[in-house]
Amino acid sequence: MFESLSSKLQNITAKMRGKARVTEADIKDMMREIRMALLEADVNYGVVKQFVAEMSEKCKGADVMQSLTPGQQIVKIVRESLTELLGGEMGSDKLLSSSSGFNTIILYGLQGAGKTTTAVKLAKLLKADGKKPMVVSVDVHRPAAAGQLKVLADAVGVDCYIDPEEKDAIKIARDGEGRARYMLCNYLIIDTAGRTVVDDELMGELKDISSTVNPTEKLLVVDAMIGQEAVNVAQTFEEAIGMDGFIMTKLDGDARGGAALSIRKLTGKPIKYICTGEKVDAIEQFHPQRMADRILGMGDVVSLIEKAQSNIDEEEAIKSMERMMSSGYNLDDLYSQFAQMKKMGSLKDLVGMLPGAAGKVSDEDLDDKIIDRQMAIITSMTKKERRVPSILNASRRKRIAAGAGVEVSDVNKLITQYEQTAKMMKQFSNGKGGFKMPKGFAKQAAKMGMGGMGGMKGIPSDMQLPEGMEMPSSGGFGGLFGRKNTDSDEGAYTPTGRRDRKKKRKGRR
């Protein structure tokens, strides 16, 4: 969502970063460019005006002018100011908790904002955190709403209460609360009705529901795609019934991000969660500083690790990394890594969390279809071919390409990546003038999600590798991890491996 704004702000800060001396004219030019970038991102004009004025004063301060690295000092000020605009410390608040141990969350919002899906996403997130949530639908105006909630809740194993025959929303809310307490749930999430526009009838109903269940938290679900209108909707709900925060949905769309950057400043309420896709696990807690770092191209390693830990089977990943350091690693393991990688989300989002990677990798190289294509290639192989890639001759590769619906060159690229990885792993693990794997490396690498980032090309090459090593030319993380290539490894598929096997056969004769 912030792609356009992110690109502009990264260019602006890059110009300033290396400056040894900054004049008032430089600051004025930078502020003009930041103002234009924010306005083009559909940020509220009043918010932009105040934001630029405050940041301009900070940049002209003595700390900057007398600093040995004024350019970097200004980048630091931009980062801090953007963090504050997104919510500062307030925006990172977790859900409020009741002293009784039973918490009720009401989700408000216009029709189409994604309340029903968000209710289940939030419930799934709470369940993963060790809580016991229940969702209830009090939407008596849209016949399919209750059924939709039930289907989604059952799919993720969350308790759900609906009463399609009842037409009194207040009674359903009361009965749902009683059911949740009976089931010993500690969170009740109420999915309310929405309208295409805010009206008195809707507000009256929501007020009655709120007074009936006495919610711990009132959250407004806001569609980021409606731009500045989201701010008007938020202000209307705040004036009518009050709220404690927001959940921003559809941040995976092509909205310019103005709503997220304006809504906290104009309402004083924090963004608590963001939804980045339609899948039930596409929700995460909102952290202003992390989001500011992403927008400025500084990455978000903490969120990347959290995403890996929540989506990757750590035990399986550790086994895979250990096999990677031995001769047991094969294409079955690579397929498993691809599958786990897909659970973490799109390649574009993940690369955006890598510091320094933003803008250095083209969108073509971050196409998620690349992973699907490589998985299809591996599944088109026989069990023996996946375990012993060295037998993949020309005729086999042609058959595999036909089975996967790709070109033979695509099969060759995957195998080439595999061979390069075998060479790299040998340099890592042979201990001859190279680099010996640190103790516990496999476990730590598995936790960080290494080994599954497949199919990407053009990853920045400023990674420090041991002397004599270099990144594979045809792929960054894609297929980087292959079999250890040793003289005794009959399965290694490299030119060196073939020569060694020929020598052995000749010696036996």
Coordinates of C-alpha atoms in Angstrom, one line a residue:
M1 CA 0.0 0.0 0.0
F2 CA 2.8 2.4 0.8
E3 CA 4.8 1.5 -2.3
S4 CA 4.7 4.9 -4.0
L5 CA 5.2 6.9 -0.8
S6 CA 8.0 4.5 0.3
S7 CA 9.9 4.9 -3.0
K8 CA 9.7 8.7 -2.9
L9 CA 10.8 9.0 0.8
Q10 CA 13.6 6.5 0.3
N11 CA 15.0 8.6 -2.6
I12 CA 14.7 11.8 -0.5
T13 CA 16.5 10.3 2.5
A14 CA 19.1 8.7 0.3
K15 CA 20.1 12.2 -1.0
M16 CA 20.5 13.5 2.6
R17 CA 22.2 10.4 4.1
G18 CA 25.7 11.0 2.8
K19 CA 25.8 14.8 3.1
A20 CA 28.7 16.1 5.3
R21 CA 27.1 19.6 5.4
V22 CA 23.5 20.5 5.3
T23 CA 22.3 24.1 4.6
E24 CA 18.8 25.6 5.2
A25 CA 18.3 25.5 1.5
D26 CA 18.8 21.7 1.5
I27 CA 16.3 21.3 4.4
K28 CA 13.8 23.5 2.5
D29 CA 14.1 21.4 -0.6
M30 CA 13.7 18.2 1.3
M31 CA 10.6 19.4 3.1
R32 CA 9.0 20.5 -0.2
E33 CA 9.6 17.0 -1.6
I34 CA 8.3 15.3 1.5
R35 CA 5.2 17.5 1.4
M36 CA 4.5 16.6 -2.2
A37 CA 5.1 12.9 -1.5
L38 CA 2.6 12.9 1.4
L39 CA 0.0 14.8 -0.5
E40 CA 0.3 12.4 -3.4
A41 CA -0.2 9.6 -0.9
D42 CA -3.6 11.1 0.0
V43 CA -2.6 12.2 3.5
N44 CA -4.8 14.9 5.0
Y45 CA -3.6 18.4 4.1
G46 CA -3.8 19.6 7.7
V47 CA -1.8 16.6 8.9
V48 CA 0.9 17.2 6.2
K49 CA 1.2 20.9 7.0
Q50 CA 1.7 20.3 10.7
F51 CA 4.0 17.3 10.1
V52 CA 6.3 19.2 7.8
A53 CA 6.4 22.3 10.0
E54 CA 7.4 20.3 13.1
M55 CA 10.0 18.3 11.2
S56 CA 11.5 21.4 9.6
E57 CA 12.0 23.0 13.0
K58 CA 13.8 19.8 14.3
C59 CA 16.0 19.7 11.2
K60 CA 17.1 23.3 11.7
G61 CA 18.1 22.7 15.3
A62 CA 21.6 22.9 16.7
D63 CA 21.9 19.1 17.0
V64 CA 21.8 18.8 13.2
M65 CA 23.9 21.8 12.2
Q66 CA 26.7 20.9 14.6
S67 CA 26.6 17.2 14.0
L68 CA 29.5 15.5 12.4
T69 CA 27.0 13.6 10.2
P70 CA 24.1 16.0 9.7
G71 CA 22.7 14.0 6.8
Q72 CA 22.2 10.9 8.9
Q73 CA 20.9 13.0 11.7
I74 CA 18.1 14.3 9.4
V75 CA 17.3 10.8 8.3
K76 CA 16.9 9.9 12.0
I77 CA 14.5 12.9 12.5
V78 CA 12.4 11.8 9.5
R79 CA 12.2 8.3 10.9
E80 CA 11.2 9.5 14.4
S81 CA 8.6 12.0 13.0
L82 CA 7.1 9.3 10.7
T83 CA 6.9 6.9 13.7
E84 CA 5.1 9.6 15.7
L85 CA 2.7 10.3 12.8
L86 CA 1.8 6.6 12.7
G87 CA 1.1 6.5 16.4
G88 CA 4.3 6.6 18.4
E89 CA 4.1 4.5 21.6
M90 CA 0.3 4.7 21.6
G91 CA 0.0 2.8 18.4
S92 CA 1.7 -0.3 19.8
D93 CA -0.8 -0.8 22.6
K94 CA -2.2 -4.3 22.9
L95 CA -5.8 -5.1 23.4
L96 CA -7.3 -3.8 26.7
S97 CA -7.9 -6.5 29.3
S98 CA -10.7 -6.8 31.9
S99 CA -9.8 -7.4 35.5
S100 CA -12.6 -10.1 35.5
G101 CA -10.7 -12.2 32.9
F102 CA -13.6 -12.1 30.5
N103 CA -13.1 -9.6 27.6
T104 CA -15.6 -8.4 25.0
I105 CA -14.5 -6.9 21.7
I106 CA -17.1 -5.2 19.4
L107 CA -16.2 -4.6 15.8
Y108 CA -17.8 -1.7 14.1
G109 CA -17.6 -0.5 10.5
L110 CA -19.3 0.2 7.2
Q111 CA -20.6 -2.6 5.0
G112 CA -17.8 -4.2 3.0
A113 CA -15.0 -3.1 5.3
G114 CA -14.3 -6.8 6.1
K115 CA -15.7 -7.0 9.7
T116 CA -16.8 -10.7 9.4
T117 CA -13.4 -11.9 8.1
T118 CA -11.5 -9.7 10.5
A119 CA -13.5 -11.1 13.5
V120 CA -12.3 -14.6 12.7
K121 CA -8.7 -13.4 11.9
L122 CA -8.5 -11.7 15.3
A123 CA -10.0 -14.8 17.0
K124 CA -7.4 -17.0 15.3
L125 CA -4.6 -14.7 16.4
L126 CA -5.9 -14.7 20.0
K127 CA -6.1 -18.5 19.9
A128 CA -2.5 -18.8 18.7
D129 CA -1.6 -16.6 21.7
G130 CA -3.1 -19.2 24.1
K131 CA -6.5 -17.5 24.6
K132 CA -9.9 -19.0 24.1
P133 CA -12.1 -16.8 21.9
M134 CA -15.6 -17.0 20.7
V135 CA -17.1 -15.1 17.8
V136 CA -20.8 -14.1 17.5
S137 CA -22.7 -12.4 14.7
V138 CA -25.4 -9.9 15.6
D139 CA -25.9 -8.8 12.0
V140 CA -29.7 -9.4 11.5
H141 CA -29.9 -7.3 8.3
R142 CA -27.6 -9.4 6.0
P143 CA -28.9 -13.0 5.8
A144 CA -25.6 -14.5 4.8
A145 CA -23.5 -12.8 7.5
A146 CA -24.0 -15.3 10.3
G147 CA -23.5 -18.3 7.9
Q148 CA -20.2 -16.7 6.6
L149 CA -18.9 -16.2 10.2
K150 CA -19.8 -19.8 11.1
V151 CA -18.0 -21.3 8.1
L152 CA -14.8 -19.2 8.7
A153 CA -14.8 -19.9 12.4
D154 CA -15.2 -23.7 11.9
A155 CA -12.3 -23.6 9.4
V156 CA -9.9 -22.3 12.0
G157 CA -11.3 -24.2 15.0
V158 CA -12.8 -21.2 16.8
D159 CA -16.1 -21.4 18.8
C160 CA -18.9 -19.5 17.2
Y161 CA -22.5 -18.6 18.2
I162 CA -25.2 -17.6 15.7
D163 CA -29.0 -17.5 15.8
P164 CA -30.2 -17.0 12.2
E165 CA -33.9 -17.1 13.2
E166 CA -33.6 -14.4 15.8
K167 CA -34.2 -10.8 14.5
D168 CA -33.3 -8.9 17.7
A169 CA -29.5 -8.1 17.6
I170 CA -29.5 -7.1 21.3
K171 CA -30.9 -10.5 22.3
I172 CA -28.3 -12.4 20.2
A173 CA -25.5 -10.3 21.8
R174 CA -26.8 -11.2 25.3
D175 CA -27.2 -14.9 24.5
G176 CA -23.8 -14.9 22.8
E177 CA -22.2 -13.5 25.9
G178 CA -23.9 -16.1 28.1
R179 CA -22.8 -18.9 25.8
A180 CA -19.2 -17.6 25.8
R181 CA -19.1 -17.5 29.6
Y182 CA -20.6 -21.0 29.8
M183 CA -17.9 -22.3 27.5
L184 CA -15.3 -20.7 29.7
C185 CA -14.0 -18.5 26.9
N186 CA -12.0 -15.4 27.9
Y187 CA -12.6 -13.4 24.7
L188 CA -15.9 -12.7 23.0
I189 CA -15.7 -11.0 19.6
I190 CA -18.9 -9.5 18.3
D191 CA -19.4 -8.9 14.6
T192 CA -22.0 -6.1 14.1
A193 CA -24.0 -5.0 11.2
G194 CA -22.8 -2.4 8.7
R195 CA -24.3 0.0 6.3
T196 CA -23.1 1.6 3.0
V197 CA -23.4 4.9 4.8
V198 CA -23.6 5.9 8.5
D199 CA -27.3 6.4 9.6
D200 CA -29.1 7.0 12.9
E201 CA -30.8 3.6 12.8
L202 CA -27.4 1.8 12.7
M203 CA -25.9 4.0 15.4
G204 CA -28.9 3.4 17.7
E205 CA -28.6 -0.4 17.3
L206 CA -24.8 -0.3 18.0
K207 CA -25.3 1.8 21.1
D208 CA -27.9 -0.6 22.5
I209 CA -25.6 -3.6 21.9
S210 CA -22.7 -1.8 23.5
S211 CA -24.7 -0.9 26.6
T212 CA -25.9 -4.5 26.8
V213 CA -22.5 -6.3 26.7
N214 CA -20.4 -3.5 28.2
P215 CA -17.4 -4.1 25.9
T216 CA -13.8 -4.1 27.0
E217 CA -12.7 -2.8 23.6
K218 CA -14.5 -1.1 20.8
L219 CA -12.6 -1.3 17.5
L220 CA -13.5 0.3 14.2
V221 CA -12.7 -1.8 11.1
V222 CA -11.6 0.6 8.4
D223 CA -11.1 -0.1 4.7
A224 CA -7.8 1.5 3.7
M225 CA -9.0 1.6 0.1
I226 CA -11.5 4.4 0.7
G227 CA -8.8 6.9 1.4
Q228 CA -9.6 10.1 3.2
E229 CA -13.2 9.1 3.6
A230 CA -12.0 6.6 6.2
V231 CA -11.1 9.6 8.4
N232 CA -14.6 11.0 8.1
V233 CA -16.1 7.6 9.0
A234 CA -13.8 7.3 12.0
Q235 CA -14.8 10.7 13.3
T236 CA -18.5 10.0 12.9
F237 CA -18.3 6.7 14.8
E238 CA -16.2 8.4 17.5
E239 CA -18.7 11.2 18.0
A240 CA -21.7 8.8 18.0
I241 CA -20.6 5.8 20.1
G242 CA -16.9 6.2 20.9
M243 CA -14.1 3.7 20.1
D244 CA -10.7 2.6 21.4
G245 CA -8.8 2.0 18.2
F246 CA -8.8 0.8 14.6
I247 CA -8.2 -2.3 12.5
M248 CA -7.0 -1.3 9.0
T249 CA -8.0 -3.8 6.3
K250 CA -7.0 -4.3 2.7
L251 CA -3.5 -3.0 3.1
D252 CA -2.5 -5.4 0.4
G253 CA -4.4 -3.3 -2.1
D254 CA -3.3 -0.4 -4.3
A255 CA -4.4 2.3 -1.9
R256 CA -1.9 5.1 -1.4
G257 CA -1.8 4.9 2.4
G258 CA -3.2 8.3 3.3
A259 CA -5.8 6.9 5.6
A260 CA -3.3 5.1 7.8
L261 CA -1.1 8.1 8.0
S262 CA -4.0 10.5 8.8
I263 CA -6.4 8.6 11.0
R264 CA -4.4 8.5 14.2
K265 CA -3.4 12.2 14.0
L266 CA -7.0 13.4 13.5
T267 CA -8.7 11.0 15.9
G268 CA -6.1 10.4 18.6
K269 CA -6.9 6.7 18.5
P270 CA -4.3 4.0 17.7
I271 CA -4.2 1.6 14.9
K272 CA -4.1 -1.8 16.7
Y273 CA -4.1 -4.3 13.9
I274 CA -3.6 -4.4 10.2
C275 CA -4.9 -7.0 7.7
T276 CA -2.7 -7.6 4.7
G277 CA -4.7 -10.2 2.7
E278 CA -7.8 -12.2 2.5
K279 CA -6.5 -15.3 4.3
V280 CA -7.4 -15.9 7.9
D281 CA -3.8 -15.6 9.0
A282 CA -3.2 -12.3 7.2
I283 CA -3.4 -10.1 10.3
E284 CA -0.7 -8.7 12.5
Q285 CA -0.3 -6.3 15.4
F286 CA 0.5 -2.7 14.2
H287 CA 3.8 -1.3 15.3
P288 CA 4.4 2.3 14.2
Q289 CA 8.2 2.2 14.3
R290 CA 8.3 -1.0 12.3
M291 CA 6.0 0.4 9.7
A292 CA 8.0 3.6 9.5
D293 CA 11.2 1.5 9.0
R294 CA 9.5 -0.4 6.2
I295 CA 8.3 2.8 4.5
L296 CA 11.8 4.3 4.6
G297 CA 13.4 1.0 3.3
M298 CA 15.1 0.2 6.6
G299 CA 13.5 -3.2 6.8
D300 CA 11.7 -5.0 9.7
V301 CA 13.7 -8.0 10.8
V302 CA 11.7 -8.4 14.0
S303 CA 8.4 -8.8 12.2
L304 CA 10.1 -11.1 9.7
I305 CA 11.4 -13.4 12.4
E306 CA 8.0 -13.3 14.2
K307 CA 6.3 -14.3 10.9
A308 CA 8.7 -17.1 10.4
Q309 CA 8.3 -18.4 13.9
S310 CA 4.5 -18.4 13.6
N311 CA 4.4 -20.1 10.2
I312 CA 7.4 -22.4 10.0
D313 CA 7.6 -25.8 11.6
E314 CA 10.7 -25.2 13.7
E315 CA 11.5 -28.9 14.3
E316 CA 11.2 -29.7 10.6
A317 CA 13.2 -26.7 9.6
I318 CA 16.0 -27.6 12.0
K319 CA 16.2 -31.1 10.5
S320 CA 16.3 -29.6 7.1
M321 CA 19.1 -27.3 8.0
E322 CA 21.1 -30.2 9.6
R323 CA 20.6 -32.3 6.4
M324 CA 21.8 -29.2 4.5
M325 CA 25.1 -29.5 6.2
S326 CA 25.3 -33.2 5.4
S327 CA 24.9 -35.4 2.4
G328 CA 21.3 -36.2 3.2
Y329 CA 19.8 -32.9 1.8
N330 CA 17.7 -33.5 -1.3
L331 CA 15.0 -31.9 -3.5
D332 CA 12.3 -33.2 -1.1
D333 CA 13.7 -30.9 1.6
L334 CA 13.8 -28.0 -0.9
Y335 CA 10.1 -28.6 -1.7
S336 CA 9.3 -28.6 2.0
Q337 CA 11.1 -25.2 2.4
F338 CA 9.2 -23.8 -0.5
A339 CA 5.9 -24.9 1.0
Q340 CA 6.7 -23.3 4.4
M341 CA 7.9 -20.2 2.6
K342 CA 4.5 -19.8 1.0
K343 CA 2.8 -19.8 4.4
M344 CA 4.8 -16.6 5.3
G345 CA 3.1 -14.4 2.7
S346 CA 4.2 -12.8 -0.6
L347 CA 7.9 -12.5 -1.5
K348 CA 7.4 -8.8 -2.1
D349 CA 6.3 -8.2 1.5
L350 CA 9.1 -10.4 2.9
V351 CA 11.8 -8.7 0.9
G352 CA 10.4 -5.4 2.1
M353 CA 11.3 -6.5 5.6
L354 CA 15.0 -7.1 4.7
P355 CA 17.1 -4.1 5.6
G356 CA 18.6 -2.5 2.4
A357 CA 16.7 -4.7 0.0
A358 CA 13.9 -2.3 -0.8
G359 CA 14.1 -1.0 -4.3
K360 CA 17.1 -3.3 -5.2
V361 CA 15.0 -6.2 -6.4
S362 CA 12.6 -5.9 -9.3
D363 CA 9.0 -6.9 -9.1
E364 CA 9.5 -9.5 -11.8
D365 CA 12.0 -11.3 -9.6
L366 CA 9.5 -11.3 -6.7
D367 CA 6.6 -13.0 -8.5
D368 CA 5.1 -15.6 -6.2
K369 CA 4.4 -17.7 -9.2
I370 CA 8.1 -18.5 -9.3
I371 CA 7.8 -20.5 -6.2
D372 CA 4.7 -22.3 -7.5
R373 CA 6.6 -23.1 -10.7
Q374 CA 9.6 -24.5 -8.9
M375 CA 7.4 -26.6 -6.6
A376 CA 5.7 -27.9 -9.8
I377 CA 9.1 -28.9 -11.2
I378 CA 10.0 -30.9 -8.1
T379 CA 6.6 -32.7 -7.9
S380 CA 7.0 -33.7 -11.6
M381 CA 10.1 -35.7 -10.6
T382 CA 10.1 -39.3 -9.4
K383 CA 11.0 -40.1 -5.8
K384 CA 14.4 -41.3 -6.9
E385 CA 15.1 -38.2 -9.0
R386 CA 14.2 -36.0 -6.0
R387 CA 16.5 -37.9 -3.7
V388 CA 19.4 -38.4 -6.2
P389 CA 19.4 -35.3 -8.6
S390 CA 22.6 -36.6 -10.2
I391 CA 20.5 -38.9 -12.5
L392 CA 18.7 -36.0 -14.1
N393 CA 19.9 -36.3 -17.6
A394 CA 18.6 -34.5 -20.7
S395 CA 15.7 -36.9 -21.4
R396 CA 14.5 -36.8 -17.8
R397 CA 14.6 -33.1 -17.6
K398 CA 12.6 -32.8 -20.8
R399 CA 9.9 -35.1 -19.3
I400 CA 9.9 -33.2 -16.0
A401 CA 9.5 -29.9 -17.9
A402 CA 6.5 -31.3 -19.8
G403 CA 4.9 -32.5 -16.6
A404 CA 5.3 -29.2 -14.9
G405 CA 4.2 -27.1 -17.9
V406 CA 7.5 -25.2 -18.0
E407 CA 10.5 -25.0 -20.3
V408 CA 13.5 -27.2 -20.0
S409 CA 15.5 -24.1 -19.2
D410 CA 13.4 -23.6 -16.0
V411 CA 14.3 -27.1 -14.9
N412 CA 18.0 -26.4 -15.6
K413 CA 17.9 -23.2 -13.6
L414 CA 16.5 -25.0 -10.5
I415 CA 19.2 -27.7 -10.8
T416 CA 21.9 -25.1 -11.3
Q417 CA 20.8 -23.3 -8.1
Y418 CA 20.9 -26.6 -6.4
E419 CA 24.5 -27.3 -7.7
Q420 CA 25.7 -23.9 -6.7
T421 CA 24.3 -24.4 -3.2
A422 CA 26.2 -27.7 -2.9
K423 CA 29.4 -25.9 -3.7
M424 CA 28.7 -23.1 -1.2
M425 CA 27.7 -25.6 1.5
K426 CA 31.0 -27.5 0.9
Q427 CA 33.0 -24.2 1.5
F428 CA 31.0 -23.6 4.6
S429 CA 31.4 -27.0 6.1
N430 CA 34.7 -28.5 4.9
G431 CA 36.9 -26.4 7.2
K432 CA 39.7 -26.1 4.7
G433 CA 40.7 -22.4 4.6
G434 CA 37.0 -21.5 4.6
F435 CA 34.3 -21.1 7.1
K436 CA 33.2 -23.7 9.7
M437 CA 29.5 -23.6 10.6
P438 CA 29.1 -22.1 14.1
K439 CA 27.6 -24.3 16.8
G440 CA 23.9 -24.1 16.7
F441 CA 23.8 -22.4 13.3
A442 CA 21.2 -24.8 11.9
K443 CA 18.7 -24.1 14.7
Q444 CA 19.2 -20.3 14.6
A445 CA 18.9 -20.3 10.8
A446 CA 15.8 -22.4 10.9
K447 CA 14.2 -20.0 13.4
M448 CA 14.8 -17.1 11.1
G449 CA 13.2 -18.8 8.1
M450 CA 16.3 -19.4 6.1
G451 CA 16.3 -22.0 3.5
G452 CA 12.8 -21.5 2.2
M453 CA 13.1 -18.1 0.5
G454 CA 13.0 -19.6 -3.0
G455 CA 12.8 -18.3 -6.5
M456 CA 14.1 -14.8 -5.9
K457 CA 16.8 -13.3 -8.1
G458 CA 18.8 -10.2 -7.8
I459 CA 19.1 -10.1 -4.0
P460 CA 21.5 -7.4 -2.9
S461 CA 25.0 -8.7 -2.9
D462 CA 26.3 -6.6 0.0
M463 CA 26.1 -9.6 2.3
Q464 CA 29.5 -10.4 3.9
L465 CA 30.5 -14.0 3.1
P466 CA 33.7 -15.9 4.0
E467 CA 36.7 -15.2 1.9
G468 CA 36.7 -17.0 -1.4
M469 CA 32.9 -17.3 -1.5
E470 CA 30.3 -15.5 -3.6
M471 CA 26.6 -15.4 -4.0
P472 CA 25.2 -17.7 -6.7
S473 CA 24.7 -15.7 -9.9
S474 CA 21.3 -17.0 -10.9
G475 CA 19.4 -16.8 -7.6
G476 CA 19.4 -15.1 -4.3
F477 CA 17.6 -17.2 -1.7
G478 CA 16.0 -19.4 -4.4
G479 CA 17.2 -22.9 -4.1
L480 CA 20.3 -21.7 -2.2
F481 CA 20.4 -24.7 0.0
G482 CA 21.4 -28.0 -1.6
R483 CA 23.4 -31.1 -0.9
K484 CA 26.9 -31.1 0.5
N485 CA 29.3 -32.0 -2.3
T486 CA 32.0 -34.4 -1.1
D487 CA 34.2 -36.8 -3.0
S488 CA 32.3 -39.7 -1.6
D489 CA 28.9 -38.4 -2.3
E490 CA 27.4 -40.4 -5.1
G491 CA 24.4 -38.1 -5.2
A492 CA 26.2 -34.8 -5.8
Y493 CA 25.4 -33.4 -9.3
T494 CA 28.3 -31.1 -10.1
P495 CA 31.0 -31.2 -12.8
T496 CA 33.6 -32.0 -10.0
G497 CA 31.4 -34.8 -8.7
R498 CA 31.1 -36.4 -12.1
R499 CA 34.9 -36.3 -12.7
D500 CA 35.5 -37.9 -9.2
R501 CA 33.0 -40.7 -9.9
K502 CA 34.6 -41.4 -13.3
K503 CA 38.0 -41.7 -11.6
K504 CA 36.6 -44.2 -9.0
R505 CA 35.0 -46.3 -11.7
K506 CA 38.2 -46.3 -13.7
G507 CA 40.2 -47.3 -10.6
R508 CA 37.8 -50.2 -9.9
R509 CA 38.3 -51.5 -13.4

